[in-house]
Amino acid sequence: MSPGVVILGGGAAGLSLAYCLTEAGADAVTVVEPPAGPLRPAERTWCYWDRGTGDFDAALTATWSRLRVHGADGAAVTVDPAPLSYRMLRSGPFERFVHARLARSSGTRVLRATADAVRTVDGGAEVRCTDPDGRPLSLRARHVFDSRPLRALPPARTRLLQHFRGWFVRTATDRFDPAVADLMDFRVPQPRHGLAFGYVLPLAPDRALVEYTEFSRTPLTTEAYERHLTRYCRDILHIGTPTVESAEQGVIPMTDARFPRRTGPAVHRIGAAGGATRPATGYTFAAVQRQSRAIAAAVRAGRPDVPAPHGRRALAMDAVLLRALDAGRIDGPDFFTGLFRTIPAERLLRFLDGATTPWEEWGIGMRCPVGPMLRTAVELPFLPRRFTPAPGGPRSEESPG
C-alpha cells in the first residue's frame, strides 16, 4: 500500500489529524504508532475548554462549568466561563474512540511499528520503520506528518519548564465539589525562582485529580513532588491522606522558540513538535484540533499546508510574559490571580486561546503590570536565542501544570 498520507505518532496530534482526515474523506492514511514497550507513552490527561458539543464528547472523563483560582493570600475567585466549559480527556478513551472511527474507514490503517528515519524521495517522502518482530519495512507517501517529540528544542531567548506530578485520589468521605475545577491554587509555598500552584479536578465527591505544578527552570525529583502533594492534601485541601489510585508526572517546555513546521518538501511537523503548545500556559489540545481541521481541509483541496498553531500577536505577548516571569519582574501568583479577578472569564479563556481581538487584548494588557512588561518588551529583541535539550518524560499534555 502506498498511502497518500503517513502520520508518525499516535498521540493527541497524530490521532486527531487522522480523525479529521478520515472525516474529510481522505482515502489513503496510515498512522504509525509505537508498539508496546518503552517508546509507547503511559496514560495521559488532556484538558481544554470548548463551547457546545465536540467531536470527542463521548470519550470525555469529566466537564466543569465553573473554575476557581486561589490567590496566595487565600482569597478565592470562582468564575463561570459560559458558554465555555472545561473538559478532561484521558488518552486511553480517546485512543479507543479514534481507533474505532478509523477502523470503519477502508482507506485508513493503524500500523504498530517504530519509525526510524524519514527521507525525501521523488513525489513525496519515504518512512523507514521496524515492525515489532524487528523486520524493516518502508512506506512511501505524498505527505508525511510527524508528531514525534523533538530531540532538541529550537533556540530560544527564554525557556521555563512546566513540570508536575499528579495523583488520582479517593477520599474516605465526600470532600470535592464536582462542579468546580481549581485551575490554580497559589496557597502552596512558592519557590525562590518561578511559581508553584495546586490543581484539583474533581471527578466525584470522593475522587479527584490533584496535582502539584511548578513553572521554573529545573524539574524536581519524584520524591520532592510526593512531599509537596502530601503537604498540599493534608495542610491546604484538608483531605488527610487519601488513597492514591494512580499517578502521572511530566515536563513541558514553555519557550519562545520558533518551531519549524516543515522539515522537507513533503514532511511536516505537527502537535507540540510543530509549536502547538501555547508558550505561556502549556495548553496544547485545542490548538491541535484547530491545526488538524485546517490540515485536513488543505489536503482535501490539494495543498497540504500546516498552518501556524498560534497567531503572531499571541506568541509575542507570551514571549514578554515568559521573560518577565523568568527575570522575576512580575509576581506570578499575583499576575495570574489578578487576571481571573478583573477580566470576564469567557474573554480571558478566549485570550489564552489566542481568539481575542486587538482591542480586547489592549484592555487585558492594561490590567497587567505595565512598567515591567514594557521594559521586558524593549529588552527582548536584543536577547540571543540559545539551544537547550528537550525535556524528557511523559506528559499530561493539557493540564495547566
Short mmCIF file of C-alpha atoms in Angstrom, two decimals, residues 33-376:
data_model
loop_
_atom_site.label_atom_id
_atom_site.label_comp_id
_atom_site.label_asym_id
_atom_site.label_seq_id
_atom_site.Cartn_x
_atom_site.Cartn_y
_atom_site.Cartn_z
CA GLU A 33 2.21 4.06 16.29
CA PRO A 34 4.99 2.70 18.50
CA PRO A 35 4.46 -0.94 19.55
CA ALA A 36 4.10 -1.86 23.21
CA GLY A 37 7.31 -1.02 25.04
CA PRO A 38 9.38 1.95 26.26
CA LEU A 39 8.51 4.16 23.27
CA ARG A 40 4.79 3.93 23.96
CA PRO A 41 3.74 6.63 26.43
CA ALA A 42 1.85 5.95 29.62
CA GLU A 43 -1.75 7.08 30.13
CA ARG A 44 -2.01 10.86 29.88
CA THR A 45 -4.58 13.53 30.68
CA TRP A 46 -5.55 16.36 28.33
CA CYS A 47 -7.70 19.30 29.39
CA TYR A 48 -9.13 22.13 27.34
CA TRP A 49 -12.11 24.46 27.16
CA ASP A 50 -14.70 24.46 24.40
CA ARG A 51 -18.26 25.52 23.70
CA GLY A 52 -21.23 23.41 22.63
CA THR A 53 -20.64 19.84 21.57
CA GLY A 54 -17.33 18.46 20.34
CA ASP A 55 -16.06 15.52 18.32
CA PHE A 56 -14.73 13.70 21.36
CA ASP A 57 -17.52 14.30 23.88
CA ALA A 58 -18.30 10.56 24.02
CA ALA A 59 -14.78 9.91 25.34
CA LEU A 60 -14.65 12.70 27.96
CA THR A 61 -13.91 11.79 31.56
CA ALA A 62 -15.45 14.92 33.09
CA THR A 63 -16.52 18.52 32.43
CA TRP A 64 -16.80 21.56 34.69
CA SER A 65 -18.99 24.62 34.31
CA ARG A 66 -17.17 26.71 36.93
CA LEU A 67 -13.49 27.46 37.50
CA ARG A 68 -11.72 28.65 40.66
CA VAL A 69 -8.38 30.30 41.41
CA HIS A 70 -6.98 30.68 44.93
CA GLY A 71 -4.64 33.61 45.47
CA ALA A 72 -1.53 33.37 47.62
CA ASP A 73 -3.46 35.40 50.22
CA GLY A 74 -6.03 32.58 50.46
CA ALA A 75 -8.84 34.52 48.78
CA ALA A 76 -10.63 32.54 46.07
CA VAL A 77 -12.33 33.75 42.90
CA THR A 78 -14.87 31.45 41.23
CA VAL A 79 -15.92 32.21 37.67
CA ASP A 80 -18.45 30.91 35.17
CA PRO A 81 -16.92 30.95 31.64
CA ALA A 82 -20.23 30.15 29.86
CA PRO A 83 -20.72 29.31 27.08
CA LEU A 84 -17.33 27.62 27.53
CA SER A 85 -16.78 24.60 29.77
CA TYR A 86 -13.60 22.93 30.96
CA ARG A 87 -13.13 19.34 29.79
CA MET A 88 -10.92 16.39 30.71
CA LEU A 89 -9.98 13.75 28.18
CA ARG A 90 -7.84 10.73 29.09
CA SER A 91 -5.60 9.30 26.41
CA GLY A 92 -6.94 5.74 26.73
CA PRO A 93 -10.60 6.50 25.96
CA PHE A 94 -9.51 8.99 23.29
CA GLU A 95 -7.35 6.40 21.52
CA ARG A 96 -10.11 3.78 21.64
CA PHE A 97 -12.65 6.27 20.29
CA VAL A 98 -10.44 7.37 17.38
CA HIS A 99 -9.24 3.83 16.59
CA ALA A 100 -12.85 2.68 16.33
CA ARG A 101 -13.62 5.52 13.92
CA LEU A 102 -10.53 4.81 11.81
CA ALA A 103 -11.39 1.10 11.67
CA ARG A 104 -14.63 1.97 9.86
CA SER A 105 -12.70 3.63 7.05
CA SER A 106 -11.40 1.24 4.40
CA GLY A 107 -8.62 3.62 3.38
CA THR A 108 -7.16 4.18 6.85
CA ARG A 109 -4.99 1.84 8.88
CA VAL A 110 -3.02 1.94 12.14
CA LEU A 111 0.41 0.31 11.88
CA ARG A 112 2.32 -0.70 15.01
CA ALA A 113 5.98 -0.03 14.21
CA THR A 114 8.93 2.14 15.21
CA ALA A 115 9.59 4.99 12.78
CA ASP A 116 13.36 5.13 12.30
CA ALA A 117 14.00 7.64 9.51
CA VAL A 118 12.22 9.86 7.03
CA ARG A 119 13.77 10.92 3.72
CA THR A 120 12.62 12.88 0.71
CA VAL A 121 12.00 10.89 -2.49
CA ASP A 122 10.52 11.71 -5.87
CA GLY A 123 6.86 12.51 -5.43
CA GLY A 124 6.89 12.66 -1.63
CA ALA A 125 8.73 11.01 1.24
CA GLU A 126 9.74 7.56 2.46
CA VAL A 127 9.43 6.42 6.07
CA ARG A 128 11.67 3.58 7.17
CA CYS A 129 10.28 1.59 10.09
CA THR A 130 10.92 -1.51 12.17
CA ASP A 131 7.99 -3.78 13.00
CA PRO A 132 7.53 -5.41 16.45
CA ASP A 133 9.41 -8.53 15.26
CA GLY A 134 12.45 -6.48 14.23
CA ARG A 135 11.82 -6.62 10.49
CA PRO A 136 12.42 -3.48 8.41
CA LEU A 137 9.65 -2.00 6.31
CA SER A 138 9.19 1.19 4.35
CA LEU A 139 6.24 3.40 3.49
CA ARG A 140 6.02 5.93 0.71
CA ALA A 141 3.57 8.80 0.81
CA ARG A 142 2.83 12.08 -0.84
CA HIS A 143 2.92 13.75 2.57
CA VAL A 144 4.27 12.80 6.00
CA PHE A 145 3.04 14.49 9.17
CA ASP A 146 5.46 13.91 12.05
CA SER A 147 4.32 14.36 15.68
CA ARG A 148 7.25 12.59 17.33
CA PRO A 149 8.95 14.51 20.20
CA LEU A 150 11.94 16.63 19.28
CA ARG A 151 15.40 15.55 20.42
CA ALA A 152 16.43 19.18 20.93
CA LEU A 153 14.42 22.36 21.18
CA PRO A 154 14.91 25.21 18.68
CA PRO A 155 16.96 28.14 20.01
CA ALA A 156 15.04 30.42 22.36
CA ARG A 157 15.53 33.56 24.40
CA THR A 158 13.54 32.18 27.33
CA ARG A 159 12.80 28.63 28.38
CA LEU A 160 10.92 27.73 31.50
CA LEU A 161 9.61 24.27 32.29
CA GLN A 162 6.10 23.44 33.39
CA HIS A 163 6.65 20.32 35.48
CA PHE A 164 4.28 18.46 37.73
CA ARG A 165 3.16 15.28 39.42
CA GLY A 166 -0.50 14.40 39.83
CA TRP A 167 -2.40 11.87 41.93
CA PHE A 168 -5.77 10.38 41.10
CA VAL A 169 -7.08 10.14 44.65
CA ARG A 170 -10.06 8.72 46.50
CA THR A 171 -11.13 10.00 49.92
CA ALA A 172 -12.98 8.18 52.68
CA THR A 173 -15.75 10.83 52.72
CA ASP A 174 -17.10 13.34 50.20
CA ARG A 175 -14.56 16.20 50.04
CA PHE A 176 -14.84 17.63 46.50
CA ASP A 177 -17.37 19.71 44.55
CA PRO A 178 -17.64 18.04 41.10
CA ALA A 179 -18.99 21.26 39.57
CA VAL A 180 -15.86 23.36 40.23
CA ALA A 181 -12.34 22.86 38.85
CA ASP A 182 -9.46 24.52 40.71
CA LEU A 183 -7.17 25.73 37.93
CA MET A 184 -4.55 27.40 40.10
CA ASP A 185 -4.20 27.26 43.88
CA PHE A 186 -1.33 29.53 44.91
CA ARG A 187 -1.64 28.74 48.63
CA VAL A 188 1.28 26.31 48.26
CA PRO A 189 4.77 27.53 49.28
CA GLN A 190 6.38 29.41 46.40
CA PRO A 191 9.87 28.55 45.07
CA ARG A 192 12.58 31.21 45.07
CA HIS A 193 12.50 31.27 41.26
CA GLY A 194 9.30 30.86 39.24
CA LEU A 195 5.94 29.91 40.71
CA ALA A 196 4.04 26.91 42.07
CA PHE A 197 0.38 26.00 42.39
CA GLY A 198 -2.02 23.18 43.13
CA TYR A 199 -4.52 21.92 40.57
CA VAL A 200 -7.66 19.99 41.52
CA LEU A 201 -10.10 18.40 39.07
CA PRO A 202 -12.94 16.69 40.98
CA LEU A 203 -14.30 13.56 39.28
CA ALA A 204 -16.83 12.72 42.00
CA PRO A 205 -17.48 13.92 45.56
CA ASP A 206 -14.83 11.47 46.77
CA ARG A 207 -12.48 11.35 43.74
CA ALA A 208 -10.22 13.90 42.05
CA LEU A 209 -7.04 14.52 40.14
CA VAL A 210 -4.76 16.52 42.45
CA GLU A 211 -1.54 17.96 41.02
CA TYR A 212 1.43 19.94 42.25
CA THR A 213 2.89 22.14 39.48
CA GLU A 214 5.84 24.49 39.08
CA PHE A 215 6.89 26.92 36.38
CA SER A 216 10.65 27.03 36.81
CA ARG A 217 13.92 26.14 35.11
CA THR A 218 14.53 22.69 36.56
CA PRO A 219 12.22 19.72 37.33
CA LEU A 220 12.06 18.18 40.80
CA THR A 221 12.66 14.60 41.81
CA THR A 222 9.66 12.29 42.18
CA GLU A 223 10.29 12.25 45.93
CA ALA A 224 10.08 16.06 46.07
CA TYR A 225 6.78 16.10 44.15
CA GLU A 226 5.42 13.48 46.53
CA ARG A 227 6.32 15.62 49.55
CA HIS A 228 4.62 18.65 48.03
CA LEU A 229 1.50 16.65 47.19
CA THR A 230 1.34 15.16 50.67
CA ARG A 231 1.53 18.60 52.27
CA TYR A 232 -0.97 20.06 49.81
CA CYS A 233 -3.56 17.35 50.53
CA ARG A 234 -3.01 17.48 54.28
CA ASP A 235 -2.43 21.16 55.08
CA ILE A 236 -4.35 23.04 52.35
CA LEU A 237 -7.07 20.75 50.99
CA HIS A 238 -7.52 19.14 54.43
CA ILE A 239 -8.32 15.73 52.99
CA GLY A 240 -5.80 13.90 55.16
CA THR A 241 -4.01 11.02 53.48
CA PRO A 242 -6.14 9.98 50.51
CA THR A 243 -5.89 6.68 48.67
CA VAL A 244 -3.74 7.24 45.57
CA GLU A 245 -5.18 5.13 42.76
CA SER A 246 -2.68 6.19 40.08
CA ALA A 247 -0.16 8.93 39.35
CA GLU A 248 1.24 10.80 36.38
CA GLN A 249 4.24 13.04 36.04
CA GLY A 250 5.70 15.13 33.26
CA VAL A 251 7.51 18.14 31.89
CA ILE A 252 6.63 20.54 29.10
CA PRO A 253 8.78 23.40 27.78
CA MET A 254 7.40 26.93 27.97
CA THR A 255 9.53 28.71 25.41
CA ASP A 256 9.57 31.47 22.82
CA ALA A 257 11.42 29.19 20.38
CA ARG A 258 10.33 29.21 16.75
CA PHE A 259 9.27 25.70 15.81
CA PRO A 260 9.70 24.83 12.12
CA ARG A 261 6.58 23.28 10.63
CA ARG A 262 8.34 21.72 7.63
CA THR A 263 11.47 19.55 7.64
CA GLY A 264 11.34 18.57 3.96
CA PRO A 265 9.29 19.29 0.84
CA ALA A 266 6.75 16.64 1.87
CA VAL A 267 7.50 16.31 5.61
CA HIS A 268 5.58 18.44 8.11
CA ARG A 269 5.79 18.79 11.90
CA ILE A 270 2.54 18.79 13.88
CA GLY A 271 1.48 18.95 17.51
CA ALA A 272 3.91 20.01 20.22
CA ALA A 273 6.82 19.23 17.87
CA GLY A 274 5.39 21.83 15.49
CA GLY A 275 4.82 24.51 18.12
CA ALA A 276 1.20 23.75 19.09
CA THR A 277 1.88 24.16 22.82
CA ARG A 278 0.86 27.65 23.98
CA PRO A 279 4.10 29.03 25.47
CA ALA A 280 2.60 30.86 28.44
CA THR A 281 0.16 28.16 29.59
CA GLY A 282 1.28 24.74 28.34
CA TYR A 283 -2.13 24.02 26.78
CA THR A 284 -1.90 22.10 23.50
CA PHE A 285 -5.04 20.06 22.77
CA ALA A 286 -7.28 22.87 21.49
CA ALA A 287 -4.55 24.17 19.14
CA VAL A 288 -4.02 20.63 17.86
CA GLN A 289 -7.71 20.40 16.96
CA ARG A 290 -7.66 23.71 15.07
CA GLN A 291 -4.49 22.70 13.25
CA SER A 292 -5.81 19.22 12.40
CA ARG A 293 -9.03 20.59 10.90
CA ALA A 294 -7.08 23.12 8.84
CA ILE A 295 -4.64 20.49 7.54
CA ALA A 296 -7.48 18.14 6.61
CA ALA A 297 -9.19 20.91 4.64
CA ALA A 298 -5.91 21.76 2.90
CA VAL A 299 -5.19 18.12 1.99
CA ARG A 300 -8.67 17.78 0.56
CA ALA A 301 -8.04 20.90 -1.53
CA GLY A 302 -4.72 19.54 -2.77
CA ARG A 303 -2.46 21.91 -0.83
CA PRO A 304 -1.33 20.30 2.43
CA ASP A 305 -0.15 23.38 4.28
CA VAL A 306 0.45 23.23 8.03
CA PRO A 307 -0.87 26.50 9.49
CA ALA A 308 0.77 28.19 12.45
CA PRO A 309 -0.87 26.85 15.64
CA HIS A 310 -0.83 30.29 17.27
CA GLY A 311 -1.00 33.82 15.91
CA ARG A 312 1.92 36.24 15.95
CA ARG A 313 0.32 38.58 18.48
CA ALA A 314 -0.29 35.73 20.92
CA LEU A 315 3.28 34.47 20.60
CA ALA A 316 4.69 37.98 21.03
CA MET A 317 2.69 38.52 24.23
CA ASP A 318 3.72 35.10 25.51
CA ALA A 319 7.39 35.88 24.88
CA VAL A 320 7.12 39.03 27.00
CA LEU A 321 5.30 37.22 29.81
CA LEU A 322 7.78 34.32 29.89
CA ARG A 323 10.76 36.68 30.05
CA ALA A 324 9.13 38.79 32.78
CA LEU A 325 8.43 35.67 34.85
CA ASP A 326 11.91 34.27 34.29
CA ALA A 327 13.55 37.58 35.21
CA GLY A 328 11.43 37.90 38.37
CA ARG A 329 9.99 41.23 37.25
CA ILE A 330 6.42 40.19 37.98
CA ASP A 331 4.92 38.15 40.79
CA GLY A 332 3.47 35.07 39.08
CA PRO A 333 0.72 34.24 41.61
CA ASP A 334 -0.45 37.87 41.78
CA PHE A 335 -0.36 38.18 38.00
CA PHE A 336 -2.49 35.13 37.21
CA THR A 337 -4.87 35.68 40.12
CA GLY A 338 -5.35 39.29 39.04
CA LEU A 339 -6.33 38.23 35.53
CA PHE A 340 -9.12 36.00 36.82
CA ARG A 341 -10.30 38.66 39.29
CA THR A 342 -10.55 41.52 36.81
CA ILE A 343 -11.28 40.05 33.36
CA PRO A 344 -14.54 38.30 32.38
CA ALA A 345 -13.83 34.57 32.39
CA GLU A 346 -15.04 33.84 28.86
CA ARG A 347 -12.90 36.66 27.45
CA LEU A 348 -9.87 35.54 29.44
CA LEU A 349 -10.12 31.95 28.18
CA ARG A 350 -10.50 33.20 24.61
CA PHE A 351 -7.39 35.32 25.21
CA LEU A 352 -5.48 32.26 26.43
CA ASP A 353 -6.63 30.50 23.24
CA GLY A 354 -5.49 33.37 21.02
CA ALA A 355 -9.06 34.17 19.96
CA THR A 356 -9.42 37.77 21.18
CA THR A 357 -9.42 40.98 19.15
CA PRO A 358 -6.60 43.55 19.37
CA TRP A 359 -8.96 45.85 21.29
CA GLU A 360 -9.75 43.13 23.83
CA GLU A 361 -6.04 42.37 24.17
CA TRP A 362 -5.32 46.04 24.78
CA GLY A 363 -7.83 46.06 27.63
CA ILE A 364 -6.29 42.92 29.13
CA GLY A 365 -2.80 44.36 28.77
CA MET A 366 -3.79 47.47 30.74
CA ARG A 367 -4.65 45.21 33.69
CA CYS A 368 -1.11 43.77 33.70
CA PRO A 369 1.97 45.32 35.37
CA VAL A 370 2.61 47.81 32.57
CA GLY A 371 6.07 49.03 33.62
CA PRO A 372 7.75 45.60 33.93
CA MET A 373 6.05 44.37 30.77
CA LEU A 374 7.18 47.38 28.72
CA ARG A 375 10.74 47.07 30.00
CA THR A 376 10.73 43.40 29.03
#
